Amino acid sequence: MTALDLSSPVAVVGTGTMGQGIAQVALVAGHPVRLFDSVPGRAREAAEAIGARLDRLVAKDRMTGADRDSARARLHPAESLADLADCGLVVEAVLERLDVKQELFRALEDVVGEDCLLATNTSSLSVTAIGGALRTPGRFVGLHFFNPAPLLPLVEVVSGFATDVTSATRAYELARVWGKTPVACADTPGFIVNRIARPFYAEAFAVYESQAAEPVTIDAILRECGGFRMGAFELTDLIGQDVNESVTHSVWQAFFQDVRFTPSLAQRRLVESGRLGRKTGQGWYEHTDGAERPEPHTAEPVPAPAYVVVEGDLGPASDLLALIREAGIPVREDEEDHGTRLVLPSGGQLALADGQTSVEFRDVVYFDLALDYRRATRLALSASQDTSPQTLAEATGLFQALGKDVSVIGDAPGMIVARTVARIIDLAHDAVAKGVATKEDIDTAMRLGVNYPLGPFEWSRRLGRNWAYALLDDLHLRDPSGRYAPSLALYRHAYASDKREGTSS
């Protein structure tokens, strides 16, 4: 069974921002669209708002005047659910309450035809639970659009436990015909994006709560070193602290308070204080008129080391060797040692973040993972209170000689980018192993849904099969709460690689 014919009406119930966006997508695709809202007059107001947005598209030469007029003629507010009787698809975008959604779909089931596809745009509730209220839950599916729906390409097509394959296929094909990029997933807390994205926020908040760095510095490292479009603190200020925390809390509760998804106490206090981000003028940052963003910690310039000694190939950071040579700093190779670190003239060592702490060793400075060491404009270093000032100065000068700003943070195992990426990779492997989605759909979802520079499996291939497991295993030894315990899926992934290479696990 394929997508709906364009002559088949599409209804949207709930006319807030998301409902209007979904209606606009269906309308521009060519369907007749009906809008319904339980609040009198809201559907008509929504139709006028959509018409105004179509006017703006014409003004920007993104739509012709004739196409706009045709679309407006196909858009109709509905006075009651009975006006939706001949629709081929009804999409719900009402209040995120299970009882409200179940009551709506029970009423719709008495109105629409047997071949009408019913869909929810929920982002936090169980598709299975909503559909469980229906007599025929097989035709019920999740169509999770991202806001703003007319602009963002991703749609998560969610199959509940009772969803028929034909219904999921119809929904998937419909999203594709509408010009979206659909990904298929099973009904799991957070679906793909909101499940796998939790560590991006959680690890940034954890580094802050450990007093290893301030929000502005963590954000700068995530952007300028990790390649993320926004840092976790500025992004949650944009989303709304209450909205972001609510999703985190929902996923945590739905996974029976799994420690891997534990919400942040610091964020809870922010919400309790009413500092919700841009919409209230204050969140992690101040957003009032004229407010200035604080500057990230950036180390003062110091001389570069006279030389470095490389032991091993530095693994995922091997590109640094070419950059060091290009900067005119002699690189000496220790052919007898099989480590993966740099030795500085002071005798101190510089190593890629691996889940261990600086305080464990005599004189080690860690540096964070970068998406691209050549293009990164900032690198982070981690040192303990016992680290030699000379070693830290030489490490700082080395990266400054490569043209990088340097941020020095506290002794945070796994640092910022490395532990975040490792946890994202782990959750992605776990999701595939549990049948949530394919590797390809997960990579697509994370790139398009939250603008990650790479999908989790793209990162995994780039970093090496054992990298994420080794880092998380080290972190788990130092924090045995279970938060960093590698999943069985990631263990199997790393172990299978070891067997193929003829080494022991």
Coordinates of C-alpha atoms in Angstrom, one line a residue:
M1 CA 0.0 0.0 0.0
T2 CA 1.4 3.4 -1.0
A3 CA 0.9 7.0 0.3
L4 CA -2.4 8.8 0.2
D5 CA -3.7 10.1 -3.1
L6 CA -3.4 13.9 -3.2
S7 CA -7.2 14.2 -3.5
S8 CA -7.6 12.6 -0.1
P9 CA -8.2 15.1 2.7
V10 CA -5.8 15.3 5.6
A11 CA -7.0 16.5 9.0
V12 CA -4.9 18.1 11.8
V13 CA -6.4 18.1 15.3
G14 CA -4.7 20.7 17.5
T15 CA -3.8 24.0 16.0
G16 CA -0.8 25.2 18.0
T17 CA 2.6 25.8 16.4
M18 CA 3.2 22.2 15.6
G19 CA -0.3 21.5 14.3
Q20 CA -0.1 24.5 12.0
G21 CA 3.3 23.4 10.7
I22 CA 2.1 19.9 9.9
A23 CA -1.0 21.3 8.2
Q24 CA 1.2 23.6 6.1
V25 CA 3.3 20.6 5.0
A26 CA 0.3 18.6 3.9
L27 CA -1.3 21.6 2.3
V28 CA 1.8 22.6 0.2
A29 CA 2.1 18.9 -0.8
G30 CA -1.3 19.3 -2.5
H31 CA -3.8 17.8 -0.1
P32 CA -7.1 19.3 1.0
V33 CA -6.6 20.1 4.7
R34 CA -9.0 20.4 7.6
L35 CA -8.1 22.0 10.8
F36 CA -9.9 21.2 14.1
D37 CA -9.4 22.6 17.6
S38 CA -11.5 22.0 20.7
V39 CA -11.3 25.7 21.5
P40 CA -13.9 27.6 19.5
G41 CA -12.3 30.0 16.9
R42 CA -8.8 28.5 17.2
A43 CA -9.0 26.6 13.9
R44 CA -10.1 29.7 12.0
E45 CA -7.2 31.7 13.5
A46 CA -4.8 28.9 12.6
A47 CA -6.0 28.9 9.0
E48 CA -5.4 32.7 8.8
A49 CA -1.9 32.2 10.3
I50 CA -1.0 29.5 7.7
G51 CA -2.3 31.8 5.0
A52 CA -0.1 34.6 6.2
R53 CA 2.9 32.2 6.1
L54 CA 2.0 31.2 2.5
D55 CA 2.0 35.0 1.7
R56 CA 5.6 35.2 3.1
L57 CA 6.7 32.3 0.9
V58 CA 5.4 34.1 -2.2
A59 CA 7.2 37.3 -1.1
K60 CA 10.4 35.3 -0.9
D61 CA 9.8 33.6 -4.3
R62 CA 9.5 30.2 -2.7
M63 CA 5.9 29.8 -3.9
T64 CA 3.9 31.2 -6.8
G65 CA 0.9 33.3 -6.3
A66 CA -1.2 30.7 -8.1
D67 CA 0.0 27.9 -5.9
R68 CA -0.7 30.0 -2.8
D69 CA -4.3 30.7 -3.9
S70 CA -4.8 27.0 -4.7
A71 CA -3.5 26.0 -1.3
R72 CA -5.7 28.5 0.5
A73 CA -8.7 27.2 -1.3
R74 CA -7.9 23.7 0.0
L75 CA -7.6 24.8 3.6
H76 CA -10.8 24.6 5.8
P77 CA -11.4 25.0 9.5
A78 CA -13.7 22.3 10.8
E79 CA -16.5 23.0 13.2
S80 CA -16.6 19.5 14.7
L81 CA -14.9 16.1 14.5
A82 CA -17.8 15.0 12.3
D83 CA -16.4 17.3 9.5
L84 CA -13.4 14.9 9.3
A85 CA -15.4 11.9 8.3
D86 CA -14.0 11.5 4.8
C87 CA -10.3 12.2 5.7
G88 CA -7.7 9.6 4.7
L89 CA -5.3 10.7 7.5
V90 CA -5.9 12.5 10.8
V91 CA -2.8 13.7 12.6
E92 CA -3.1 14.7 16.3
A93 CA -1.0 17.5 17.8
V94 CA -2.9 18.2 21.1
L95 CA -1.8 18.4 24.7
E96 CA 0.9 15.9 25.8
R97 CA -1.4 14.0 28.1
L98 CA -2.2 10.3 27.6
D99 CA -5.8 10.5 28.7
V100 CA -6.5 13.5 26.4
K101 CA -5.0 11.8 23.3
Q102 CA -6.8 8.5 24.0
E103 CA -10.2 10.2 24.4
L104 CA -9.6 12.1 21.1
F105 CA -8.8 9.0 19.1
R106 CA -11.7 7.0 20.6
A107 CA -13.9 9.8 19.3
L108 CA -12.2 9.9 15.9
E109 CA -12.6 6.1 15.5
D110 CA -16.4 6.6 15.7
V111 CA -16.2 9.2 12.9
V112 CA -13.7 8.3 10.2
G113 CA -13.8 5.5 7.8
E114 CA -12.1 2.1 8.3
D115 CA -9.3 2.9 5.9
C116 CA -8.4 6.2 7.6
L117 CA -4.9 6.3 9.0
L118 CA -4.7 7.7 12.5
A119 CA -1.4 9.3 13.7
T120 CA 0.0 11.1 16.7
N121 CA 2.7 13.6 16.8
T122 CA 3.6 12.9 20.4
S123 CA 7.3 13.3 21.3
S124 CA 7.2 11.9 24.8
L125 CA 4.3 9.5 25.2
S126 CA 4.0 5.8 24.2
V127 CA 2.5 5.3 20.8
T128 CA 1.4 1.9 21.9
A129 CA -0.4 3.3 25.0
I130 CA -2.3 5.9 23.0
G131 CA -3.3 3.3 20.3
G132 CA -4.3 0.9 23.1
A133 CA -7.5 2.8 23.5
L134 CA -8.6 2.0 19.9
R135 CA -10.7 -0.9 18.7
T136 CA -8.4 -1.2 15.7
P137 CA -4.9 -0.1 16.8
G138 CA -3.3 -1.6 13.7
R139 CA -4.0 1.6 11.8
F140 CA -2.5 3.8 14.4
V141 CA 1.1 5.2 14.0
G142 CA 3.4 7.9 15.3
L143 CA 4.4 10.7 12.9
H144 CA 6.8 12.7 14.9
F145 CA 7.7 16.0 13.1
F146 CA 10.3 18.4 14.4
N147 CA 9.7 22.1 14.9
P148 CA 9.3 24.0 12.7
A149 CA 7.7 21.3 10.7
P150 CA 7.7 23.1 7.3
L151 CA 11.5 23.6 7.5
L152 CA 13.0 20.6 9.3
P153 CA 13.2 17.5 7.1
L154 CA 13.1 14.7 9.6
V155 CA 10.0 12.7 10.5
E156 CA 10.2 9.7 12.9
V157 CA 7.6 7.1 11.8
V158 CA 6.9 5.2 15.0
S159 CA 5.3 1.7 15.0
G160 CA 3.5 0.9 18.2
F161 CA 3.3 -2.7 19.4
A162 CA 0.0 -3.2 17.6
T163 CA 0.7 -1.1 14.5
D164 CA 0.2 -3.0 11.2
V165 CA 3.2 -3.1 8.8
T166 CA 1.0 -1.7 6.1
S167 CA 0.0 1.3 8.2
A168 CA 3.6 2.1 9.0
T169 CA 4.6 1.8 5.4
R170 CA 1.8 4.1 4.3
A171 CA 2.9 6.7 6.9
Y172 CA 6.5 6.4 5.8
E173 CA 5.7 6.8 2.1
L174 CA 3.4 9.7 2.8
A175 CA 6.2 11.6 4.7
R176 CA 8.5 10.9 1.8
V177 CA 6.0 12.1 -0.8
W178 CA 5.6 15.3 1.3
G179 CA 9.3 16.0 0.8
K180 CA 10.4 14.9 4.2
T181 CA 13.1 12.4 5.2
P182 CA 11.4 9.6 7.2
V183 CA 13.1 7.2 9.5
A184 CA 11.4 4.1 10.8
C185 CA 11.6 3.2 14.5
A186 CA 9.9 1.0 17.1
D187 CA 7.9 2.5 20.0
T188 CA 10.6 3.2 22.6
P189 CA 10.9 6.1 25.1
G190 CA 12.2 9.1 23.2
F191 CA 12.0 7.2 19.9
I192 CA 15.4 7.8 18.1
V193 CA 16.4 11.4 18.6
N194 CA 15.2 12.1 22.1
R195 CA 16.6 8.8 23.3
I196 CA 20.1 9.0 21.8
A197 CA 20.5 12.7 22.3
R198 CA 20.3 12.6 26.1
P199 CA 24.0 12.4 26.8
F200 CA 24.7 15.6 24.8
Y201 CA 22.9 17.5 27.6
A202 CA 23.6 15.2 30.5
E203 CA 27.4 15.1 30.1
A204 CA 27.7 18.9 29.7
F205 CA 25.6 19.3 32.9
A206 CA 27.6 16.7 34.7
V207 CA 30.9 18.5 33.9
Y208 CA 29.4 21.7 35.1
E209 CA 28.1 20.1 38.3
S210 CA 31.6 18.7 39.1
Q211 CA 32.9 22.3 38.8
A212 CA 35.3 21.3 36.1
A213 CA 34.2 24.2 33.8
E214 CA 31.5 26.9 33.4
P215 CA 28.7 26.7 30.9
V216 CA 30.2 29.1 28.4
T217 CA 33.4 27.2 28.3
I218 CA 31.7 23.9 27.9
D219 CA 29.5 25.3 25.1
A220 CA 32.6 26.7 23.3
I221 CA 34.4 23.3 23.5
L222 CA 31.4 21.5 22.1
R223 CA 31.1 23.9 19.2
E224 CA 34.7 24.8 18.4
C225 CA 36.3 21.4 19.2
G226 CA 33.4 18.9 18.9
G227 CA 31.9 20.4 15.8
F228 CA 28.3 20.7 17.2
R229 CA 26.3 23.6 16.0
M230 CA 25.4 24.7 19.5
G231 CA 26.5 23.9 23.0
A232 CA 24.2 22.1 25.4
F233 CA 23.6 25.1 27.6
E234 CA 22.8 27.6 24.8
L235 CA 20.7 25.0 23.1
T236 CA 18.6 24.2 26.2
D237 CA 18.1 27.9 26.7
L238 CA 16.7 28.0 23.1
I239 CA 14.5 25.0 23.6
G240 CA 13.3 26.0 27.0
Q241 CA 14.7 24.5 30.2
D242 CA 11.3 23.3 31.3
V243 CA 10.7 21.6 27.9
N244 CA 14.2 20.0 27.7
E245 CA 14.0 18.8 31.3
S246 CA 10.5 17.4 30.8
V247 CA 11.7 15.2 27.9
T248 CA 14.7 14.0 29.9
H249 CA 12.4 13.2 32.9
S250 CA 9.9 11.4 30.7
V251 CA 12.6 9.2 29.1
W252 CA 14.1 8.5 32.5
Q253 CA 10.8 7.5 34.0
A254 CA 9.8 5.4 30.9
F255 CA 13.1 3.5 31.3
F256 CA 12.2 2.7 34.9
Q257 CA 14.6 5.4 36.2
D258 CA 17.6 3.9 34.3
V259 CA 20.7 5.7 35.7
R260 CA 21.9 6.4 32.1
F261 CA 19.1 8.9 31.7
T262 CA 19.1 10.5 35.1
P263 CA 18.0 14.2 34.9
S264 CA 20.3 17.0 36.1
L265 CA 19.8 18.5 39.5
A266 CA 21.3 21.8 38.3
Q267 CA 18.8 22.0 35.5
R268 CA 16.0 21.2 38.0
R269 CA 17.0 24.1 40.1
L270 CA 17.0 26.3 37.0
V271 CA 13.5 25.3 36.2
E272 CA 12.3 25.7 39.8
S273 CA 13.7 29.3 39.8
G274 CA 11.7 30.1 36.7
R275 CA 14.9 30.7 34.6
L276 CA 13.6 28.8 31.5
G277 CA 15.9 30.4 28.9
R278 CA 15.2 32.8 26.1
K279 CA 11.5 32.9 26.7
T280 CA 11.9 34.2 30.2
G281 CA 15.0 36.3 29.6
Q282 CA 17.2 34.2 31.8
G283 CA 18.5 30.6 31.7
W284 CA 22.0 29.4 31.8
Y285 CA 22.7 32.8 30.1
E286 CA 21.0 36.2 30.4
H287 CA 18.9 37.0 27.3
T288 CA 17.6 40.5 28.1
D289 CA 18.2 43.4 25.7
G290 CA 21.8 44.4 25.8
A291 CA 23.0 41.5 27.8
E292 CA 26.5 40.4 26.9
R293 CA 27.5 36.7 26.7
P294 CA 30.4 35.9 29.0
E295 CA 33.6 34.7 27.4
P296 CA 34.9 31.1 27.6
H297 CA 38.0 30.4 29.5
T298 CA 41.0 30.9 27.1
A299 CA 44.5 30.4 28.3
E300 CA 47.0 33.2 28.0
P301 CA 49.7 32.8 25.3
V302 CA 52.8 30.8 26.4
P303 CA 55.8 29.5 24.4
A304 CA 55.6 26.3 22.4
P305 CA 57.7 23.4 23.6
A306 CA 61.1 22.9 21.9
Y307 CA 60.0 19.4 20.7
V308 CA 57.7 16.5 21.4
V309 CA 58.3 12.8 21.5
V310 CA 55.5 10.7 20.0
E311 CA 54.9 7.2 21.4
G312 CA 52.5 5.3 19.1
D313 CA 50.2 6.9 16.5
L314 CA 47.8 8.8 18.9
G315 CA 44.8 6.8 17.5
P316 CA 41.9 9.1 16.6
A317 CA 44.2 12.1 17.2
S318 CA 46.9 11.0 14.8
D319 CA 46.2 14.0 12.5
L320 CA 47.9 16.2 15.2
L321 CA 51.3 14.9 14.2
A322 CA 51.2 16.5 10.8
L323 CA 49.9 19.8 12.3
I324 CA 52.8 19.8 14.9
R325 CA 55.3 19.3 12.1
E326 CA 53.7 22.0 10.0
A327 CA 54.0 24.4 13.0
G328 CA 57.8 23.8 12.9
I329 CA 58.0 21.9 16.2
P330 CA 60.3 18.8 15.9
V331 CA 58.6 15.5 16.4
R332 CA 60.8 12.7 17.7
E333 CA 59.5 9.1 17.5
D334 CA 60.0 6.5 20.2
E335 CA 60.0 3.3 18.1
E336 CA 60.3 1.0 21.2
D337 CA 57.2 2.2 22.9
H338 CA 53.7 1.2 21.8
G339 CA 51.8 3.8 23.7
T340 CA 49.5 6.5 22.3
R341 CA 50.8 9.7 23.8
L342 CA 53.1 12.7 23.4
V343 CA 56.0 13.3 25.8
L344 CA 56.9 16.9 26.5
P345 CA 60.4 18.3 27.2
S346 CA 59.5 18.5 30.9
G347 CA 59.0 14.8 30.9
G348 CA 55.2 15.2 31.4
Q349 CA 52.8 13.4 29.0
L350 CA 50.0 14.6 26.8
A351 CA 47.3 12.0 26.0
L352 CA 43.9 11.9 24.4
A353 CA 41.0 11.7 26.8
D354 CA 40.4 8.0 27.7
G355 CA 38.2 7.9 30.7
Q356 CA 41.0 8.1 33.2
T357 CA 41.9 11.0 35.5
S358 CA 45.0 13.1 35.6
V359 CA 45.4 12.7 39.3
E360 CA 46.1 8.9 38.9
F361 CA 49.4 9.6 37.1
R362 CA 52.5 11.4 38.0
D363 CA 52.3 14.1 35.3
V364 CA 49.7 13.7 32.6
V365 CA 47.6 16.3 30.8
Y366 CA 44.7 15.1 28.8
F367 CA 43.3 16.7 25.6
D368 CA 39.8 16.4 24.3
L369 CA 38.5 14.6 21.2
A370 CA 38.0 16.9 18.2
L371 CA 35.8 16.3 15.2
D372 CA 38.6 17.5 13.0
Y373 CA 41.9 18.6 14.6
R374 CA 42.9 20.7 11.6
R375 CA 39.7 22.7 11.5
A376 CA 39.0 22.9 15.2
T377 CA 39.6 26.4 16.6
R378 CA 39.6 25.4 20.2
L379 CA 41.1 22.5 22.2
A380 CA 40.4 21.6 25.8
L381 CA 43.0 20.4 28.3
S382 CA 42.4 18.6 31.6
A383 CA 44.8 18.6 34.5
S384 CA 44.7 17.8 38.2
Q385 CA 45.9 20.0 41.0
D386 CA 49.1 17.8 41.1
T387 CA 50.0 18.3 37.5
S388 CA 53.3 20.1 37.0
P389 CA 52.7 23.8 35.9
Q390 CA 55.5 23.3 33.4
T391 CA 53.8 20.4 31.8
L392 CA 50.5 22.2 31.6
A393 CA 52.3 25.3 30.1
E394 CA 54.1 23.1 27.5
A395 CA 50.8 21.4 26.5
T396 CA 49.0 24.7 26.3
G397 CA 51.8 26.2 24.2
L398 CA 51.8 23.3 21.8
F399 CA 48.2 23.7 20.9
Q400 CA 48.5 27.5 20.7
A401 CA 51.3 27.0 18.2
L402 CA 48.8 25.1 16.1
G403 CA 46.6 28.2 16.0
K404 CA 44.1 26.9 18.6
D405 CA 42.5 28.7 21.5
V406 CA 43.1 26.5 24.6
S407 CA 40.6 26.0 27.4
V408 CA 41.9 24.4 30.6
I409 CA 39.2 22.5 32.6
G410 CA 39.3 20.5 35.8
D411 CA 40.2 16.9 36.1
A412 CA 37.1 15.5 34.4
P413 CA 37.6 11.9 33.2
G414 CA 36.6 11.6 29.5
M415 CA 36.6 15.4 29.4
I416 CA 33.7 16.9 27.4
V417 CA 33.5 15.9 23.7
A418 CA 35.0 12.5 24.2
R419 CA 32.7 11.2 26.9
T420 CA 29.7 12.8 25.2
V421 CA 30.4 11.1 21.8
A422 CA 31.2 7.8 23.5
R423 CA 27.9 7.7 25.3
I424 CA 26.0 8.7 22.1
I425 CA 27.7 5.8 20.3
D426 CA 26.8 3.4 23.1
L427 CA 23.1 4.3 23.2
A428 CA 23.0 4.0 19.4
H429 CA 24.4 0.5 19.4
D430 CA 22.1 -0.4 22.2
A431 CA 19.1 0.9 20.2
V432 CA 20.0 -1.2 17.1
A433 CA 20.5 -4.3 19.3
K434 CA 17.0 -3.8 20.7
G435 CA 15.4 -3.4 17.3
V436 CA 14.6 0.3 17.7
A437 CA 15.9 1.3 14.3
T438 CA 18.6 0.6 11.7
K439 CA 22.1 2.1 11.9
E440 CA 21.4 4.1 8.8
D441 CA 18.2 5.5 10.1
I442 CA 19.8 6.4 13.4
D443 CA 22.6 8.3 11.7
T444 CA 20.1 10.1 9.5
A445 CA 17.9 11.0 12.5
M446 CA 20.8 12.4 14.6
R447 CA 22.2 14.5 11.7
L448 CA 18.8 15.9 10.6
G449 CA 16.9 15.9 13.9
V450 CA 19.6 17.6 16.1
N451 CA 22.2 18.7 13.5
Y452 CA 25.0 16.5 14.8
P453 CA 28.1 16.8 12.6
L454 CA 28.2 13.0 12.3
G455 CA 25.8 10.2 13.1
P456 CA 26.8 7.9 15.9
F457 CA 27.9 5.0 13.6
E458 CA 29.8 7.4 11.4
W459 CA 31.7 8.5 14.5
S460 CA 32.2 4.9 15.6
R461 CA 33.7 4.0 12.2
R462 CA 36.0 7.0 12.3
L463 CA 37.2 6.5 15.9
G464 CA 37.6 2.7 15.8
R465 CA 35.5 -0.1 17.0
N466 CA 37.0 -0.3 20.5
W467 CA 37.3 3.4 21.2
A468 CA 33.9 4.1 22.8
Y469 CA 33.9 0.8 24.8
A470 CA 37.4 1.4 26.2
L471 CA 36.6 5.0 27.3
L472 CA 33.3 4.1 28.9
D473 CA 34.8 1.0 30.6
D474 CA 37.5 3.3 32.2
L475 CA 34.8 5.8 33.2
H476 CA 32.7 3.0 34.7
L477 CA 35.6 1.9 36.9
R478 CA 35.8 5.5 38.3
D479 CA 32.1 6.0 38.6
P480 CA 30.5 2.6 39.2
S481 CA 27.0 4.1 39.5
G482 CA 26.1 2.4 36.2
R483 CA 25.8 5.7 34.3
Y484 CA 28.9 4.9 32.1
A485 CA 28.6 1.1 32.1
P486 CA 29.0 0.1 28.4
S487 CA 26.0 -1.7 27.0
L488 CA 26.2 -5.4 26.1
A489 CA 25.7 -4.3 22.4
L490 CA 28.8 -2.1 22.5
Y491 CA 30.8 -4.8 24.3
R492 CA 29.9 -7.3 21.6
H493 CA 30.8 -4.8 18.9
A494 CA 34.3 -4.3 20.4
Y495 CA 34.9 -7.9 21.3
A496 CA 34.0 -9.1 17.8
S497 CA 36.6 -6.7 16.4
D498 CA 39.2 -8.0 18.8
K499 CA 38.5 -11.6 17.7
R500 CA 38.8 -10.7 14.0
E501 CA 42.1 -9.1 14.7
G502 CA 43.4 -12.1 16.5
T503 CA 43.8 -10.5 19.9
S504 CA 42.2 -11.3 23.3
S505 CA 39.4 -9.3 24.9

